[in-house]
PDB file of C-alpha atoms in Angstrom:
ATOM      1  CA  UNK A   6    -163.044  76.955 112.777  1.00 82.00           C
ATOM      2  CA  UNK A   7    -161.506  79.284 110.210  1.00 87.00           C
ATOM      3  CA  UNK A   8    -163.354  82.556 109.742  1.00 91.00           C
ATOM      4  CA  UNK A   9    -162.540  85.295 107.256  1.00 95.00           C
ATOM      5  CA  UNK A  10    -163.620  88.889 107.805  1.00 96.00           C
ATOM      6  CA  UNK A  11    -163.441  91.893 105.528  1.00 96.00           C
ATOM      7  CA  UNK A  12    -163.905  95.375 106.899  1.00 92.00           C
ATOM      8  CA  UNK A  13    -165.333  97.741 105.819  1.00 91.00           C
ATOM      9  CA  UNK A  14    -168.237  96.227 103.913  1.00 93.00           C
ATOM     10  CA  UNK A  15    -168.302  99.247 101.616  1.00 95.00           C
ATOM     11  CA  UNK A  16    -165.884 102.000 100.701  1.00 96.00           C
ATOM     12  CA  UNK A  17    -166.220 105.105  98.533  1.00 97.00           C
ATOM     13  CA  UNK A  18    -163.195 107.105  97.400  1.00 97.00           C
ATOM     14  CA  UNK A  19    -162.464 109.819  94.833  1.00 97.00           C
ATOM     15  CA  UNK A  20    -160.598 108.885  91.684  1.00 97.00           C
ATOM     16  CA  UNK A  21    -156.816 108.899  91.985  1.00 97.00           C
ATOM     17  CA  UNK A  22    -156.699 107.992  95.640  1.00 97.00           C
ATOM     18  CA  UNK A  23    -154.546 105.137  96.890  1.00 97.00           C
ATOM     19  CA  UNK A  24    -156.519 102.743  99.067  1.00 96.00           C
ATOM     20  CA  UNK A  25    -156.184  99.635 101.195  1.00 96.00           C
ATOM     21  CA  UNK A  26    -158.689  96.818 101.606  1.00 97.00           C
ATOM     22  CA  UNK A  27    -158.413  94.604 104.650  1.00 97.00           C
ATOM     23  CA  UNK A  28    -158.884  90.884 105.185  1.00 98.00           C
ATOM     24  CA  UNK A  29    -158.414  89.038 108.464  1.00 98.00           C
ATOM     25  CA  UNK A  30    -158.560  85.340 109.280  1.00 96.00           C
ATOM     26  CA  UNK A  31    -158.733  83.573 112.616  1.00 95.00           C
ATOM     27  CA  UNK A  32    -156.475  80.568 112.016  1.00 91.00           C
ATOM     28  CA  UNK A  33    -152.971  81.178 110.722  1.00 90.00           C
ATOM     29  CA  UNK A  34    -152.664  77.606 109.375  1.00 88.00           C
ATOM     30  CA  UNK A  35    -153.334  78.522 105.774  1.00 90.00           C
ATOM     31  CA  UNK A  36    -151.784  77.311 102.530  1.00 89.00           C
ATOM     32  CA  UNK A  37    -152.518  80.489 100.616  1.00 91.00           C
ATOM     33  CA  UNK A  38    -154.748  83.517 100.328  1.00 94.00           C
ATOM     34  CA  UNK A  39    -156.411  84.673  97.162  1.00 94.00           C
ATOM     35  CA  UNK A  40    -157.935  88.044  96.272  1.00 96.00           C
ATOM     36  CA  UNK A  41    -160.814  88.183  93.805  1.00 95.00           C
ATOM     37  CA  UNK A  42    -162.769  90.910  92.089  1.00 96.00           C
ATOM     38  CA  UNK A  43    -166.497  90.557  91.405  1.00 95.00           C
ATOM     39  CA  UNK A  44    -168.471  92.897  89.171  1.00 94.00           C
ATOM     40  CA  UNK A  45    -172.250  93.134  89.763  1.00 90.00           C
ATOM     41  CA  UNK A  46    -174.042  90.007  88.613  1.00 88.00           C
ATOM     42  CA  UNK A  47    -170.809  88.395  87.452  1.00 90.00           C
ATOM     43  CA  UNK A  48    -168.480  85.676  88.572  1.00 91.00           C
ATOM     44  CA  UNK A  49    -165.194  86.148  90.379  1.00 93.00           C
ATOM     45  CA  UNK A  50    -161.942  87.108  88.703  1.00 93.00           C
ATOM     46  CA  UNK A  51    -158.741  86.060  90.418  1.00 92.00           C
ATOM     47  CA  UNK A  52    -156.450  89.015  91.080  1.00 95.00           C
ATOM     48  CA  UNK A  53    -153.600  87.705  93.192  1.00 95.00           C
ATOM     49  CA  UNK A  54    -152.673  84.519  95.035  1.00 92.00           C
ATOM     50  CA  UNK A  55    -150.182  84.678  97.886  1.00 94.00           C
ATOM     51  CA  UNK A  56    -148.672  81.455  99.108  1.00 91.00           C
ATOM     52  CA  UNK A  57    -148.183  81.038 102.834  1.00 90.00           C
ATOM     53  CA  UNK A  58    -144.423  81.350 102.418  1.00 91.00           C
ATOM     54  CA  UNK A  59    -144.734  84.685 100.619  1.00 94.00           C
ATOM     55  CA  UNK A  60    -145.136  88.170 102.053  1.00 95.00           C
ATOM     56  CA  UNK A  61    -146.596  89.923  99.051  1.00 95.00           C
ATOM     57  CA  UNK A  62    -147.587  89.724  95.408  1.00 95.00           C
ATOM     58  CA  UNK A  63    -147.893  92.509  92.864  1.00 96.00           C
ATOM     59  CA  UNK A  64    -149.817  92.872  89.636  1.00 95.00           C
ATOM     60  CA  UNK A  65    -149.898  96.277  87.985  1.00 97.00           C
ATOM     61  CA  UNK A  66    -151.491  98.766  90.376  1.00 97.00           C
ATOM     62  CA  UNK A  67    -152.385  96.022  92.841  1.00 97.00           C
ATOM     63  CA  UNK A  68    -150.250  94.829  95.708  1.00 98.00           C
ATOM     64  CA  UNK A  69    -151.363  92.202  98.183  1.00 97.00           C
ATOM     65  CA  UNK A  70    -149.551  91.497 101.418  1.00 97.00           C
ATOM     66  CA  UNK A  71    -149.837  88.619 103.839  1.00 97.00           C
ATOM     67  CA  UNK A  72    -148.967  88.470 107.536  1.00 96.00           C
ATOM     68  CA  UNK A  73    -149.817  84.971 108.679  1.00 93.00           C
ATOM     69  CA  UNK A  74    -148.822  85.473 112.281  1.00 92.00           C
ATOM     70  CA  UNK A  75    -151.294  88.302 112.746  1.00 95.00           C
ATOM     71  CA  UNK A  76    -153.921  86.732 110.482  1.00 96.00           C
ATOM     72  CA  UNK A  77    -154.097  89.658 108.093  1.00 97.00           C
ATOM     73  CA  UNK A  78    -153.867  90.487 104.438  1.00 98.00           C
ATOM     74  CA  UNK A  79    -154.210  93.798 102.674  1.00 98.00           C
ATOM     75  CA  UNK A  80    -154.927  94.648  99.068  1.00 97.00           C
ATOM     76  CA  UNK A  81    -153.394  97.963  98.075  1.00 97.00           C
ATOM     77  CA  UNK A  82    -154.780  99.700  94.997  1.00 97.00           C
ATOM     78  CA  UNK A  83    -152.706 102.571  93.672  1.00 98.00           C
ATOM     79  CA  UNK A  84    -154.151 105.538  91.799  1.00 97.00           C
ATOM     80  CA  UNK A  85    -157.708 104.220  91.863  1.00 97.00           C
ATOM     81  CA  UNK A  86    -159.910 104.564  88.776  1.00 97.00           C
ATOM     82  CA  UNK A  87    -163.694 104.374  88.297  1.00 97.00           C
ATOM     83  CA  UNK A  88    -163.120 101.048  86.547  1.00 97.00           C
ATOM     84  CA  UNK A  89    -161.851  99.638  89.846  1.00 98.00           C
ATOM     85  CA  UNK A  90    -165.375  99.879  91.248  1.00 98.00           C
ATOM     86  CA  UNK A  91    -166.393  96.344  92.200  1.00 97.00           C
ATOM     87  CA  UNK A  92    -166.621  93.989  95.147  1.00 96.00           C
ATOM     88  CA  UNK A  93    -163.319  92.581  96.331  1.00 97.00           C
ATOM     89  CA  UNK A  94    -163.261  89.252  98.121  1.00 96.00           C
ATOM     90  CA  UNK A  95    -160.476  87.468  99.882  1.00 96.00           C
ATOM     91  CA  UNK A  96    -160.390  83.731 100.466  1.00 94.00           C
ATOM     92  CA  UNK A  97    -158.030  81.454 102.349  1.00 93.00           C
ATOM     93  CA  UNK A  98    -157.140  77.865 101.606  1.00 89.00           C
ATOM     94  CA  UNK A  99    -157.200  76.477 105.099  1.00 79.00           C
ATOM     95  CA  UNK A 100    -154.369  74.298 106.325  1.00 65.00           C
ATOM     96  CA  UNK A 101    -156.648  71.344 107.048  1.00 62.00           C
ATOM     97  CA  UNK A 102    -157.942  71.208 103.483  1.00 57.00           C
ATOM     98  CA  UNK A 103    -156.219  69.306 100.692  1.00 58.00           C
ATOM     99  CA  UNK A 104    -158.843  70.317  98.179  1.00 61.00           C
ATOM    100  CA  UNK A 105    -159.809  73.475  96.414  1.00 58.00           C
ATOM    101  CA  UNK A 106    -162.062  74.415  99.288  1.00 73.00           C
ATOM    102  CA  UNK A 107    -161.649  78.072 100.026  1.00 85.00           C
ATOM    103  CA  UNK A 108    -163.129  80.018 102.914  1.00 90.00           C
ATOM    104  CA  UNK A 109    -164.376  83.396 101.752  1.00 93.00           C
ATOM    105  CA  UNK A 110    -164.897  86.731 103.413  1.00 95.00           C
ATOM    106  CA  UNK A 111    -168.090  88.669 102.721  1.00 94.00           C
ATOM    107  CA  UNK A 112    -166.298  91.181 100.525  1.00 95.00           C
ATOM    108  CA  UNK A 113    -165.709  94.927 100.401  1.00 96.00           C
ATOM    109  CA  UNK A 114    -167.701  96.872  97.817  1.00 96.00           C
ATOM    110  CA  UNK A 115    -165.580  99.658  96.405  1.00 97.00           C
ATOM    111  CA  UNK A 116    -166.885 102.703  94.590  1.00 98.00           C
ATOM    112  CA  UNK A 117    -164.404 105.033  92.916  1.00 97.00           C
ATOM    113  CA  UNK A 118    -166.021 108.341  92.042  1.00 97.00           C
ATOM    114  CA  UNK A 119    -164.834 110.316  88.982  1.00 95.00           C
TER     115      UNK A 119
ATOM    116  CA  UNK B  15    -161.001  81.542  74.375  1.00 58.00           C
ATOM    117  CA  UNK B  16    -160.698  79.145  77.278  1.00 67.00           C
ATOM    118  CA  UNK B  17    -163.105  79.587  80.118  1.00 93.00           C
ATOM    119  CA  UNK B  18    -166.024  78.407  82.171  1.00 95.00           C
ATOM    120  CA  UNK B  19    -169.539  78.722  80.813  1.00 96.00           C
ATOM    121  CA  UNK B  20    -172.560  78.671  83.057  1.00 96.00           C
ATOM    122  CA  UNK B  21    -176.038  78.579  81.643  1.00 92.00           C
ATOM    123  CA  UNK B  22    -178.558  79.968  81.830  1.00 92.00           C
ATOM    124  CA  UNK B  23    -177.700  83.335  83.364  1.00 93.00           C
ATOM    125  CA  UNK B  24    -181.159  83.642  84.952  1.00 95.00           C
ATOM    126  CA  UNK B  25    -183.428  80.773  85.920  1.00 94.00           C
ATOM    127  CA  UNK B  26    -186.923  80.859  87.375  1.00 94.00           C
ATOM    128  CA  UNK B  27    -188.699  77.870  88.856  1.00 91.00           C
ATOM    129  CA  UNK B  28    -191.741  77.076  90.889  1.00 91.00           C
ATOM    130  CA  UNK B  29    -191.325  75.664  94.352  1.00 90.00           C
ATOM    131  CA  UNK B  30    -191.244  71.882  94.364  1.00 90.00           C
ATOM    132  CA  UNK B  31    -189.531  71.528  90.981  1.00 91.00           C
ATOM    133  CA  UNK B  32    -186.039  70.223  90.478  1.00 94.00           C
ATOM    134  CA  UNK B  33    -183.762  72.343  88.310  1.00 95.00           C
ATOM    135  CA  UNK B  34    -180.350  71.672  86.771  1.00 96.00           C
ATOM    136  CA  UNK B  35    -177.666  74.312  86.335  1.00 97.00           C
ATOM    137  CA  UNK B  36    -175.077  73.775  83.650  1.00 97.00           C
ATOM    138  CA  UNK B  37    -171.326  74.296  83.989  1.00 97.00           C
ATOM    139  CA  UNK B  38    -168.894  73.589  81.160  1.00 97.00           C
ATOM    140  CA  UNK B  39    -165.169  74.314  81.018  1.00 97.00           C
ATOM    141  CA  UNK B  40    -162.662  74.064  78.186  1.00 95.00           C
ATOM    142  CA  UNK B  41    -159.607  74.744  80.332  1.00 94.00           C
ATOM    143  CA  UNK B  42    -158.739  71.056  80.675  1.00 93.00           C
ATOM    144  CA  UNK B  43    -159.002  71.440  84.441  1.00 93.00           C
ATOM    145  CA  UNK B  44    -159.346  68.348  86.595  1.00 92.00           C
ATOM    146  CA  UNK B  45    -161.089  69.934  89.570  1.00 91.00           C
ATOM    147  CA  UNK B  46    -164.487  71.623  89.516  1.00 94.00           C
ATOM    148  CA  UNK B  47    -166.578  73.232  92.235  1.00 94.00           C
ATOM    149  CA  UNK B  48    -170.016  74.651  92.925  1.00 96.00           C
ATOM    150  CA  UNK B  49    -170.479  77.589  95.261  1.00 96.00           C
ATOM    151  CA  UNK B  50    -173.542  79.419  96.433  1.00 96.00           C
ATOM    152  CA  UNK B  51    -173.532  83.167  97.102  1.00 95.00           C
ATOM    153  CA  UNK B  52    -176.174  84.916  99.184  1.00 93.00           C
ATOM    154  CA  UNK B  53    -176.364  88.665  99.909  1.00 85.00           C
ATOM    155  CA  UNK B  54    -174.165  89.655 102.822  1.00 75.00           C
ATOM    156  CA  UNK B  55    -172.515  86.258 102.999  1.00 78.00           C
ATOM    157  CA  UNK B  56    -169.350  84.869 101.557  1.00 82.00           C
ATOM    158  CA  UNK B  57    -169.368  82.042  99.050  1.00 92.00           C
ATOM    159  CA  UNK B  58    -170.188  78.620 100.455  1.00 93.00           C
ATOM    160  CA  UNK B  59    -169.079  75.338  98.907  1.00 92.00           C
ATOM    161  CA  UNK B  60    -171.830  72.969  97.797  1.00 96.00           C
ATOM    162  CA  UNK B  61    -169.971  70.157  96.001  1.00 95.00           C
ATOM    163  CA  UNK B  62    -166.596  69.621  94.422  1.00 93.00           C
ATOM    164  CA  UNK B  63    -165.052  67.095  92.088  1.00 93.00           C
ATOM    165  CA  UNK B  64    -161.363  66.394  91.777  1.00 89.00           C
ATOM    166  CA  UNK B  65    -161.609  63.950  88.897  1.00 91.00           C
ATOM    167  CA  UNK B  66    -164.132  62.422  86.531  1.00 94.00           C
ATOM    168  CA  UNK B  67    -166.687  60.118  88.170  1.00 94.00           C
ATOM    169  CA  UNK B  68    -165.788  61.342  91.624  1.00 93.00           C
ATOM    170  CA  UNK B  69    -167.255  64.124  93.767  1.00 94.00           C
ATOM    171  CA  UNK B  70    -167.535  65.095  97.423  1.00 93.00           C
ATOM    172  CA  UNK B  71    -169.960  67.105  99.495  1.00 94.00           C
ATOM    173  CA  UNK B  72    -169.014  70.572 100.566  1.00 91.00           C
ATOM    174  CA  UNK B  73    -170.373  72.529 103.500  1.00 89.00           C
ATOM    175  CA  UNK B  74    -173.978  72.874 102.313  1.00 94.00           C
ATOM    176  CA  UNK B  75    -174.693  69.842 100.112  1.00 96.00           C
ATOM    177  CA  UNK B  76    -178.150  69.058 101.471  1.00 96.00           C
ATOM    178  CA  UNK B  77    -180.817  69.443  98.800  1.00 96.00           C
ATOM    179  CA  UNK B  78    -178.305  69.405  95.941  1.00 97.00           C
ATOM    180  CA  UNK B  79    -176.886  66.710  93.671  1.00 97.00           C
ATOM    181  CA  UNK B  80    -174.131  66.637  91.047  1.00 98.00           C
ATOM    182  CA  UNK B  81    -172.573  64.374  88.461  1.00 97.00           C
ATOM    183  CA  UNK B  82    -169.182  64.342  86.781  1.00 97.00           C
ATOM    184  CA  UNK B  83    -169.414  62.039  83.792  1.00 97.00           C
ATOM    185  CA  UNK B  84    -167.121  64.157  81.640  1.00 96.00           C
ATOM    186  CA  UNK B  85    -164.085  66.224  82.510  1.00 96.00           C
ATOM    187  CA  UNK B  86    -165.607  69.302  80.910  1.00 97.00           C
ATOM    188  CA  UNK B  87    -168.978  69.202  82.617  1.00 98.00           C
ATOM    189  CA  UNK B  88    -170.187  69.426  86.213  1.00 98.00           C
ATOM    190  CA  UNK B  89    -173.965  70.024  86.336  1.00 98.00           C
ATOM    191  CA  UNK B  90    -175.693  70.901  89.604  1.00 98.00           C
ATOM    192  CA  UNK B  91    -179.267  69.851  90.349  1.00 97.00           C
ATOM    193  CA  UNK B  92    -181.185  71.856  92.908  1.00 96.00           C
ATOM    194  CA  UNK B  93    -183.843  69.542  94.253  1.00 94.00           C
ATOM    195  CA  UNK B  94    -187.138  70.309  95.912  1.00 90.00           C
ATOM    196  CA  UNK B  95    -185.518  69.292  99.211  1.00 89.00           C
ATOM    197  CA  UNK B  96    -183.398  72.446  99.219  1.00 90.00           C
ATOM    198  CA  UNK B  97    -185.147  74.771 101.686  1.00 90.00           C
ATOM    199  CA  UNK B  98    -183.878  78.113 100.350  1.00 92.00           C
ATOM    200  CA  UNK B  99    -182.827  77.593  96.749  1.00 94.00           C
ATOM    201  CA  UNK B 100    -183.015  81.222  95.601  1.00 96.00           C
ATOM    202  CA  UNK B 101    -179.393  82.349  95.286  1.00 96.00           C
ATOM    203  CA  UNK B 102    -176.537  83.125  92.917  1.00 96.00           C
ATOM    204  CA  UNK B 103    -174.713  79.927  91.943  1.00 97.00           C
ATOM    205  CA  UNK B 104    -171.085  79.980  90.857  1.00 96.00           C
ATOM    206  CA  UNK B 105    -169.114  77.219  89.217  1.00 96.00           C
ATOM    207  CA  UNK B 106    -165.326  77.165  89.405  1.00 94.00           C
ATOM    208  CA  UNK B 107    -162.440  75.015  88.247  1.00 93.00           C
ATOM    209  CA  UNK B 108    -158.760  74.603  88.940  1.00 89.00           C
ATOM    210  CA  UNK B 109    -155.957  72.792  87.154  1.00 87.00           C
ATOM    211  CA  UNK B 110    -155.882  70.168  89.848  1.00 75.00           C
ATOM    212  CA  UNK B 111    -156.432  69.793  93.542  1.00 67.00           C
ATOM    213  CA  UNK B 112    -152.986  71.149  94.339  1.00 69.00           C
ATOM    214  CA  UNK B 113    -153.177  73.632  97.119  1.00 68.00           C
ATOM    215  CA  UNK B 114    -151.677  76.503  95.140  1.00 72.00           C
ATOM    216  CA  UNK B 115    -153.817  75.981  92.079  1.00 79.00           C
ATOM    217  CA  UNK B 116    -155.925  79.151  91.713  1.00 83.00           C
ATOM    218  CA  UNK B 117    -159.643  78.920  91.108  1.00 86.00           C
ATOM    219  CA  UNK B 118    -161.272  80.260  87.958  1.00 90.00           C
ATOM    220  CA  UNK B 119    -164.946  81.145  88.062  1.00 93.00           C
ATOM    221  CA  UNK B 120    -167.812  81.248  85.597  1.00 95.00           C
ATOM    222  CA  UNK B 121    -170.232  84.170  85.424  1.00 94.00           C
ATOM    223  CA  UNK B 122    -172.859  82.522  87.569  1.00 95.00           C
ATOM    224  CA  UNK B 123    -176.508  81.561  87.357  1.00 96.00           C
ATOM    225  CA  UNK B 124    -179.087  83.471  89.356  1.00 96.00           C
ATOM    226  CA  UNK B 125    -181.838  81.091  90.417  1.00 96.00           C
ATOM    227  CA  UNK B 126    -185.177  82.395  91.661  1.00 95.00           C
ATOM    228  CA  UNK B 127    -187.704  79.969  93.081  1.00 93.00           C
ATOM    229  CA  UNK B 128    -191.201  81.193  93.846  1.00 91.00           C
TER     230      UNK B 128
END
């Protein structure tokens, strides 16, 4: 059974710091991995999608990496800003699924202090 | 603007009553999904639909029902059989069921049943 874990559950950093969020999954048979951002009381916004054949994806100050063999992904945020404060979730599309079914981690809540 | 609209944002019901959550999308997406989010847990799939007039159960379908009579609409009914209905409900869509089709989410409906 595929399980997705995000550690730590919460993180607080000063503004301007570079930071890394971690996501691990137990079964390497995935089609892709997606990172989302969720603001309090809101839905999820897709940040980056990494296909299983890719090693990383970049969008602005965000860089996501994928290491299937070790079952890990990281989301790197450069020069963090207070506006980056949110919960970040990762989700994997498991290899046995041919649907949009994603398996989510519990998320890391990030606070960037001015 | 294209997007997914969930209404209402907050919903209150008495125990024993059925309630229907609305989800409408104007993205021309074929696939639509309902997820449930509880504190400290990742999102869990309730139902999904890959095409009009077709839908499948997700991981936690018991106590829920859906319909997909139109491409744009995928309402979710929370029935009185659902043991713990209080939660944050998220609707999502994707272009199709292709494995690398990213999911787009609405802003959610917070349901409180007392």
